[in-house]
Amino acid sequence: RMYNEKGDAGKVIAAFESTNLVEWAENLGKAAREFMKAGDEAAARKVWAKREEIAPPPAQPTLDMPYWDGAPHDIRGIVESDFYQKAPKGLLNRRYGDNLKFLIETDSAVLGREMTTDKGETFRPTELFAFWDRYGVKILLRSYVDNMKDVKAGFAGAGGYETYLATGIDDPYHCIMFDPKEGGEAGDNFVTQYDNGTGYRQLTRKEGSLKFDNLYFDDGVATLFTIPWTAMFAATPWQREAWYFEPIHWAHGGLSWGGSKSVHHRSTFGKLRFTGGDAKAYAAVKRTILPAAKAKFAASCNARAGGETERWQDPELGDQAFYLAEVKPLVERIKPFMDLVKSDMSDEDAAKAWDAAGEDAMNIDFIVSRLRTKWLDKKRLAE
């Protein structure tokens, strides 16, 4: 094969040239992969660059995610509000899968273009809406279904979803799958596992770190899921420009927002960009997380409950040298700031407490665990 000849990028590009752009792009993609297998990265990049001239990758979609003070907590309240009606929305209008022909022959990045089924019937694409408030991030998917009478009666479905959410460009992503039925469940079947500053916490309904609901309308179904700040306190609007999200709706052959060509396709996630943040909004978020941080800290220091920090004081089951050297200074540093956390604390005290010790209080058990690992490593190396 010509593309197995090392360094023949120009020859390959010319040899595969065709008036059939789909065919040309597909062959160049295969050639680039062959060059990579042969260890010739430079040739692979040249061939792939030509492929992208023929079939440019779709632009990453971006949706502003505004701050909404006093937002409703229920789907109907959100959908029927003026705020929702006027807010920007994304559309799931990019075909899922190996859609090179579709990308070349249509402008798949233009929101609002008419969508059709394989039979040529027009339909309205699923809408994506997201916002944040003092309690967390809310993501709403609103699909439009012609046969809602059958869906409500249980004789048809509205098409399931597979969605992916990452709280930062380098953060692990969570997979949330669901069938949009009233009272339906959401499955958290896959979560990448590396530390993003929240002690490997996952989005699960069981632990309360994911809240989920569906609601039927006469013309379709709306799904709302909420990710509380108490679960994602290391990815707040003052720490992140955006979260990254990709929903795939398994209706009409599969349609997505970011243009995924396969499931778990990390590079196609769109941006949910935080907007509307100011000192007052940030203080509201901090006030919401701080009671959980104080409770976590108190539980860790509770001897009767076998708290993680307190147990190291035990003369038989603990390690008093470790406690005095590592754990006690940690507790003494956090405690004054947690003492500021009260129902009537000022916004200034809320900001002071959170900024100085909030994340450490939420992660205190994980911090102690790491301190213990370092302590034992140092001790063993000294022996």
Short mmCIF file of C-alpha atoms in Angstrom, two decimals:
data_model
loop_
_atom_site.label_atom_id
_atom_site.label_comp_id
_atom_site.label_asym_id
_atom_site.label_seq_id
_atom_site.Cartn_x
_atom_site.Cartn_y
_atom_site.Cartn_z
CA ARG A 1 0.00 0.00 0.00
CA MET A 2 1.29 3.42 -0.93
CA TYR A 3 0.64 4.88 2.51
CA ASN A 4 2.95 2.30 4.08
CA GLU A 5 5.90 3.93 2.33
CA LYS A 6 7.56 6.12 4.95
CA GLY A 7 7.35 9.85 4.26
CA ASP A 8 5.14 9.64 1.15
CA ALA A 9 2.48 12.05 2.44
CA GLY A 10 2.43 14.14 -0.72
CA LYS A 11 2.24 11.10 -2.97
CA VAL A 12 -0.62 9.65 -0.93
CA ILE A 13 -2.61 12.89 -1.04
CA ALA A 14 -2.22 13.11 -4.81
CA ALA A 15 -2.91 9.43 -5.41
CA PHE A 16 -6.22 9.49 -3.56
CA GLU A 17 -7.40 12.77 -5.08
CA SER A 18 -10.98 12.49 -6.28
CA THR A 19 -13.94 14.65 -7.22
CA ASN A 20 -15.85 12.51 -4.73
CA LEU A 21 -14.89 14.44 -1.59
CA VAL A 22 -16.35 11.86 0.77
CA GLU A 23 -14.29 9.09 -0.78
CA TRP A 24 -11.13 11.23 -0.84
CA ALA A 25 -11.51 12.24 2.82
CA GLU A 26 -12.20 8.66 3.91
CA ASN A 27 -9.12 7.36 2.11
CA LEU A 28 -6.93 10.08 3.59
CA GLY A 29 -8.23 9.19 7.05
CA LYS A 30 -7.24 5.55 6.51
CA ALA A 31 -3.85 6.61 5.17
CA ALA A 32 -3.18 8.83 8.20
CA ARG A 33 -3.96 5.95 10.54
CA GLU A 34 -1.62 3.65 8.58
CA PHE A 35 1.21 6.19 8.82
CA MET A 36 0.66 6.37 12.59
CA LYS A 37 0.80 2.58 12.87
CA ALA A 38 4.09 2.68 10.97
CA GLY A 39 5.45 5.26 13.40
CA ASP A 40 5.57 8.11 10.89
CA GLU A 41 3.73 10.84 12.81
CA ALA A 42 4.92 13.67 10.57
CA ALA A 43 3.42 12.07 7.45
CA ALA A 44 0.24 11.20 9.34
CA ARG A 45 -0.22 14.83 10.38
CA LYS A 46 0.27 16.09 6.81
CA VAL A 47 -2.27 13.65 5.42
CA TRP A 48 -4.75 14.40 8.20
CA ALA A 49 -4.36 18.15 7.67
CA LYS A 50 -5.38 17.67 4.04
CA ARG A 51 -8.36 15.61 5.14
CA GLU A 52 -9.48 18.44 7.38
CA GLU A 53 -9.27 20.86 4.45
CA ILE A 54 -11.78 18.66 2.65
CA ALA A 55 -13.95 17.92 5.68
CA PRO A 56 -13.33 20.54 8.38
CA PRO A 57 -14.31 19.36 11.85
CA PRO A 58 -17.47 21.07 13.10
CA ALA A 59 -16.92 23.97 15.46
CA GLN A 60 -17.32 23.19 19.15
CA PRO A 61 -20.78 24.38 20.19
CA THR A 62 -20.94 26.83 23.07
CA LEU A 63 -24.01 27.68 25.13
CA ASP A 64 -24.08 30.45 27.73
CA MET A 65 -25.16 29.12 31.12
CA PRO A 66 -26.57 32.15 33.01
CA TYR A 67 -26.94 32.69 36.74
CA TRP A 68 -30.62 32.62 37.70
CA ASP A 69 -31.35 33.97 41.15
CA GLY A 70 -34.56 32.56 42.63
CA ALA A 71 -35.01 29.98 39.86
CA PRO A 72 -37.83 27.41 40.16
CA HIS A 73 -36.80 23.91 41.20
CA ASP A 74 -39.35 22.06 39.07
CA ILE A 75 -39.51 21.45 35.32
CA ARG A 76 -42.87 23.10 34.74
CA GLY A 77 -41.88 26.21 36.66
CA ILE A 78 -38.72 26.51 34.57
CA VAL A 79 -40.30 25.84 31.16
CA GLU A 80 -43.22 28.22 31.74
CA SER A 81 -41.03 31.10 32.97
CA ASP A 82 -40.13 34.21 30.99
CA PHE A 83 -36.48 33.55 31.84
CA TYR A 84 -36.58 30.22 30.01
CA GLN A 85 -38.49 31.60 27.04
CA LYS A 86 -35.90 34.35 26.48
CA ALA A 87 -32.75 32.37 27.30
CA PRO A 88 -30.40 30.99 24.63
CA LYS A 89 -30.72 27.30 23.83
CA GLY A 90 -28.69 24.71 22.00
CA LEU A 91 -30.14 22.22 19.55
CA LEU A 92 -29.38 18.53 19.18
CA ASN A 93 -29.10 18.68 15.40
CA ARG A 94 -25.79 16.97 14.59
CA ARG A 95 -26.14 13.42 13.41
CA TYR A 96 -24.44 10.80 15.55
CA GLY A 97 -21.99 8.32 14.10
CA ASP A 98 -19.76 8.06 11.08
CA ASN A 99 -21.33 11.07 9.41
CA LEU A 100 -18.57 12.27 7.07
CA LYS A 101 -20.92 12.44 4.09
CA PHE A 102 -23.42 14.43 6.15
CA LEU A 103 -20.71 16.86 7.34
CA ILE A 104 -19.41 17.49 3.84
CA GLU A 105 -22.78 17.87 2.13
CA THR A 106 -24.50 19.96 4.81
CA ASP A 107 -23.58 22.72 7.21
CA SER A 108 -24.16 20.75 10.38
CA ALA A 109 -23.05 23.60 12.63
CA VAL A 110 -25.92 25.93 11.68
CA LEU A 111 -28.43 25.91 14.49
CA GLY A 112 -32.07 26.16 13.54
CA ARG A 113 -31.90 24.51 10.12
CA GLU A 114 -34.76 22.21 9.27
CA MET A 115 -34.32 18.63 10.43
CA THR A 116 -35.83 15.63 8.70
CA THR A 117 -36.09 11.91 9.35
CA ASP A 118 -34.75 9.34 6.92
CA LYS A 119 -38.21 9.37 5.36
CA GLY A 120 -38.05 13.11 4.79
CA GLU A 121 -40.51 14.10 7.53
CA THR A 122 -39.74 17.36 9.30
CA PHE A 123 -39.36 17.50 13.07
CA ARG A 124 -38.26 19.91 15.75
CA PRO A 125 -34.84 19.11 17.29
CA THR A 126 -34.41 18.57 21.00
CA GLU A 127 -33.50 21.76 22.89
CA LEU A 128 -30.75 22.12 25.48
CA PHE A 129 -31.01 24.73 28.24
CA ALA A 130 -28.69 25.15 31.22
CA PHE A 131 -28.28 27.59 34.09
CA TRP A 132 -26.75 27.83 37.54
CA ASP A 133 -28.00 29.16 40.84
CA ARG A 134 -26.95 29.08 44.48
CA TYR A 135 -27.71 25.34 44.68
CA GLY A 136 -25.97 23.94 41.61
CA VAL A 137 -25.98 23.52 37.85
CA LYS A 138 -29.29 22.65 36.16
CA ILE A 139 -29.42 21.07 32.69
CA LEU A 140 -32.74 20.71 30.89
CA LEU A 141 -33.36 18.71 27.69
CA ARG A 142 -36.70 19.37 25.97
CA SER A 143 -37.69 16.96 23.20
CA TYR A 144 -40.68 17.28 20.88
CA VAL A 145 -42.63 14.12 20.10
CA ASP A 146 -45.51 13.71 17.65
CA ASN A 147 -47.04 10.62 19.27
CA MET A 148 -47.20 11.84 22.87
CA LYS A 149 -50.63 10.27 23.30
CA ASP A 150 -49.06 6.84 22.76
CA VAL A 151 -46.06 7.73 24.93
CA LYS A 152 -48.27 8.79 27.85
CA ALA A 153 -50.31 5.60 27.50
CA GLY A 154 -47.16 3.48 27.62
CA PHE A 155 -47.35 2.19 24.03
CA ALA A 156 -44.32 4.11 22.73
CA GLY A 157 -41.12 5.75 23.92
CA ALA A 158 -39.67 9.19 23.33
CA GLY A 159 -36.13 7.95 22.65
CA GLY A 160 -33.47 7.45 25.29
CA TYR A 161 -30.45 9.64 26.01
CA GLU A 162 -26.78 9.07 26.63
CA THR A 163 -25.11 12.15 28.06
CA TYR A 164 -21.61 13.04 29.22
CA LEU A 165 -20.58 15.77 31.62
CA ALA A 166 -17.10 16.99 32.57
CA THR A 167 -16.69 19.85 35.03
CA GLY A 168 -13.47 21.08 33.40
CA ILE A 169 -11.43 20.56 30.25
CA ASP A 170 -9.11 18.14 32.06
CA ASP A 171 -11.62 16.72 34.54
CA PRO A 172 -13.00 13.18 34.49
CA TYR A 173 -16.35 12.89 32.78
CA HIS A 174 -19.55 11.28 33.98
CA CYS A 175 -21.92 9.25 31.81
CA ILE A 176 -25.62 9.69 32.59
CA MET A 177 -28.08 7.55 30.64
CA PHE A 178 -31.85 7.67 30.90
CA ASP A 179 -35.15 6.98 29.20
CA PRO A 180 -37.29 10.14 29.56
CA LYS A 181 -40.31 8.62 31.28
CA GLU A 182 -42.21 10.28 34.09
CA GLY A 183 -40.82 8.74 37.25
CA GLY A 184 -38.00 7.19 35.22
CA GLU A 185 -34.53 6.48 36.50
CA ALA A 186 -31.13 7.80 35.43
CA GLY A 187 -28.22 5.41 35.23
CA ASP A 188 -24.67 6.45 36.14
CA ASN A 189 -23.08 3.51 34.38
CA PHE A 190 -19.64 4.93 33.71
CA VAL A 191 -17.46 7.45 35.48
CA THR A 192 -13.79 8.02 34.69
CA GLN A 193 -11.72 7.60 37.82
CA TYR A 194 -9.05 10.14 38.61
CA ASP A 195 -8.93 12.86 41.25
CA ASN A 196 -10.31 16.26 40.28
CA GLY A 197 -10.10 17.83 43.71
CA THR A 198 -13.34 16.36 45.06
CA GLY A 199 -12.07 13.09 46.46
CA TYR A 200 -13.19 11.00 43.48
CA ARG A 201 -16.83 11.89 44.14
CA GLN A 202 -19.27 10.60 41.55
CA LEU A 203 -22.63 11.80 40.29
CA THR A 204 -25.13 9.33 41.71
CA ARG A 205 -28.78 9.63 42.67
CA LYS A 206 -28.21 7.31 45.62
CA GLU A 207 -25.71 9.69 47.24
CA GLY A 208 -27.69 12.81 46.31
CA SER A 209 -24.98 14.18 44.05
CA LEU A 210 -27.33 13.89 41.06
CA LYS A 211 -30.99 14.92 41.12
CA PHE A 212 -33.14 13.87 38.20
CA ASP A 213 -36.72 14.23 36.94
CA ASN A 214 -38.82 13.89 33.77
CA LEU A 215 -42.12 15.55 32.88
CA TYR A 216 -44.57 14.88 30.04
CA PHE A 217 -46.06 17.72 28.02
CA ASP A 218 -48.66 17.47 25.27
CA ASP A 219 -45.97 17.96 22.63
CA GLY A 220 -43.01 16.17 24.18
CA VAL A 221 -40.91 15.39 27.23
CA ALA A 222 -38.59 17.52 29.37
CA THR A 223 -35.78 16.15 31.53
CA LEU A 224 -34.01 18.10 34.26
CA PHE A 225 -30.95 17.04 36.11
CA THR A 226 -29.30 19.01 38.88
CA ILE A 227 -25.69 18.72 40.02
CA PRO A 228 -25.40 20.29 43.50
CA TRP A 229 -22.40 22.45 44.40
CA THR A 230 -21.90 20.20 47.43
CA ALA A 231 -20.82 17.50 44.96
CA MET A 232 -18.85 19.72 42.57
CA PHE A 233 -17.41 22.33 44.94
CA ALA A 234 -14.04 22.25 43.14
CA ALA A 235 -15.61 23.27 39.81
CA THR A 236 -17.54 26.41 40.71
CA PRO A 237 -18.03 29.40 38.36
CA TRP A 238 -15.14 31.30 39.96
CA GLN A 239 -12.87 28.31 39.34
CA ARG A 240 -14.03 27.26 35.87
CA GLU A 241 -14.86 29.17 32.71
CA ALA A 242 -17.15 26.36 31.56
CA TRP A 243 -18.31 22.80 32.02
CA TYR A 244 -18.28 20.40 29.07
CA PHE A 245 -21.31 18.44 27.97
CA GLU A 246 -22.48 16.15 25.20
CA PRO A 247 -26.04 14.79 24.98
CA ILE A 248 -27.00 12.15 22.43
CA HIS A 249 -30.73 11.58 21.87
CA TRP A 250 -31.40 8.15 20.38
CA ALA A 251 -34.28 9.36 18.23
CA HIS A 252 -34.39 9.97 14.46
CA GLY A 253 -31.27 7.85 14.04
CA GLY A 254 -29.36 9.55 16.85
CA LEU A 255 -28.78 13.29 17.17
CA SER A 256 -26.26 15.11 19.33
CA TRP A 257 -25.27 18.62 20.33
CA GLY A 258 -21.50 18.27 19.89
CA GLY A 259 -21.45 15.89 16.94
CA SER A 260 -20.18 12.66 18.53
CA LYS A 261 -19.09 9.99 16.10
CA SER A 262 -19.03 7.37 18.86
CA VAL A 263 -20.07 7.07 22.48
CA HIS A 264 -17.59 8.45 25.04
CA HIS A 265 -16.23 10.73 22.29
CA ARG A 266 -14.53 13.22 24.64
CA SER A 267 -13.34 15.65 21.96
CA THR A 268 -16.87 16.52 20.80
CA PHE A 269 -18.20 17.79 24.12
CA GLY A 270 -19.68 21.29 23.83
CA LYS A 271 -19.04 24.13 26.29
CA LEU A 272 -21.58 25.23 28.89
CA ARG A 273 -20.10 28.64 29.64
CA PHE A 274 -20.79 30.28 33.01
CA THR A 275 -22.19 33.80 32.76
CA GLY A 276 -23.70 36.27 35.21
CA GLY A 277 -21.26 35.59 38.02
CA ASP A 278 -20.52 38.38 40.50
CA ALA A 279 -19.52 38.68 44.15
CA LYS A 280 -23.13 38.38 45.33
CA ALA A 281 -23.80 35.23 43.27
CA TYR A 282 -20.56 33.62 44.41
CA ALA A 283 -21.35 34.41 48.04
CA ALA A 284 -24.75 32.73 47.64
CA VAL A 285 -23.06 29.57 46.37
CA LYS A 286 -20.52 29.59 49.21
CA ARG A 287 -23.28 30.04 51.80
CA THR A 288 -25.02 26.99 50.33
CA ILE A 289 -21.96 24.71 50.50
CA LEU A 290 -20.62 25.84 53.88
CA PRO A 291 -23.19 24.02 56.10
CA ALA A 292 -22.19 20.75 54.41
CA ALA A 293 -18.51 21.61 54.88
CA LYS A 294 -19.03 22.35 58.59
CA ALA A 295 -21.01 19.12 59.05
CA LYS A 296 -18.30 17.12 57.31
CA PHE A 297 -15.61 18.69 59.47
CA ALA A 298 -17.61 18.09 62.66
CA ALA A 299 -18.21 14.43 61.79
CA SER A 300 -14.51 13.93 61.14
CA CYS A 301 -13.68 15.35 64.57
CA ASN A 302 -16.37 13.33 66.40
CA ALA A 303 -14.81 10.64 68.57
CA ARG A 304 -18.10 8.82 69.24
CA ALA A 305 -18.69 8.47 65.51
CA GLY A 306 -15.17 7.29 64.85
CA GLY A 307 -14.25 10.41 62.93
CA GLU A 308 -11.24 10.21 60.64
CA THR A 309 -9.28 12.98 62.34
CA GLU A 310 -10.26 12.10 65.91
CA ARG A 311 -9.46 8.39 65.78
CA TRP A 312 -5.74 9.01 65.42
CA GLN A 313 -5.69 10.31 69.03
CA ASP A 314 -6.70 6.90 70.37
CA PRO A 315 -3.75 5.50 72.39
CA GLU A 316 -4.34 1.94 71.17
CA LEU A 317 -6.06 2.17 67.79
CA GLY A 318 -4.54 5.44 66.61
CA ASP A 319 -1.09 6.93 66.22
CA GLN A 320 -0.55 9.86 68.55
CA ALA A 321 2.75 10.90 67.00
CA PHE A 322 1.05 11.13 63.60
CA TYR A 323 -1.90 12.99 65.13
CA LEU A 324 0.25 15.60 66.84
CA ALA A 325 2.52 16.15 63.86
CA GLU A 326 0.03 16.14 60.99
CA VAL A 327 -3.65 15.90 61.95
CA LYS A 328 -3.88 18.32 64.87
CA PRO A 329 -2.32 21.26 62.92
CA LEU A 330 -4.77 20.59 60.07
CA VAL A 331 -7.77 20.61 62.42
CA GLU A 332 -6.56 23.72 64.22
CA ARG A 333 -6.12 25.55 60.93
CA ILE A 334 -9.65 24.72 59.66
CA LYS A 335 -11.64 25.06 62.90
CA PRO A 336 -11.61 28.90 63.30
CA PHE A 337 -13.08 29.30 59.82
CA MET A 338 -15.77 26.66 60.39
CA ASP A 339 -16.69 28.48 63.60
CA LEU A 340 -17.66 31.44 61.39
CA VAL A 341 -20.28 29.33 59.63
CA LYS A 342 -23.68 30.27 61.09
CA SER A 343 -27.15 30.92 59.73
CA ASP A 344 -26.71 34.66 60.23
CA MET A 345 -23.13 34.96 58.98
CA SER A 346 -22.37 37.85 56.68
CA ASP A 347 -21.42 37.43 53.04
CA GLU A 348 -17.93 38.56 54.05
CA ASP A 349 -17.63 35.79 56.64
CA ALA A 350 -19.03 33.25 54.19
CA ALA A 351 -16.43 34.20 51.61
CA LYS A 352 -13.67 34.22 54.24
CA ALA A 353 -14.61 30.79 55.61
CA TRP A 354 -14.97 29.15 52.22
CA ASP A 355 -11.91 30.69 50.60
CA ALA A 356 -9.64 29.82 53.53
CA ALA A 357 -10.86 26.36 54.49
CA GLY A 358 -14.03 25.29 52.68
CA GLU A 359 -12.56 22.77 50.26
CA ASP A 360 -10.26 21.36 52.93
CA ALA A 361 -13.23 20.85 55.27
CA MET A 362 -15.18 19.03 52.53
CA ASN A 363 -12.15 16.87 51.71
CA ILE A 364 -10.76 16.47 55.20
CA ASP A 365 -10.96 12.67 55.32
CA PHE A 366 -9.17 12.39 51.99
CA ILE A 367 -6.51 14.87 53.12
CA VAL A 368 -5.85 12.88 56.31
CA SER A 369 -5.64 9.68 54.30
CA ARG A 370 -2.97 11.20 52.05
CA LEU A 371 -1.08 12.60 55.03
CA ARG A 372 -1.08 9.12 56.52
CA THR A 373 0.31 7.60 53.34
CA LYS A 374 3.14 10.14 53.24
CA TRP A 375 3.82 9.63 56.97
CA LEU A 376 4.19 5.85 56.56
CA ASP A 377 6.32 6.19 53.44
CA LYS A 378 8.67 8.57 55.25
CA LYS A 379 8.80 6.28 58.29
CA ARG A 380 9.61 3.18 56.24
CA LEU A 381 12.30 4.94 54.24
CA ALA A 382 13.94 6.02 57.49
CA GLU A 383 14.12 2.45 58.81
#
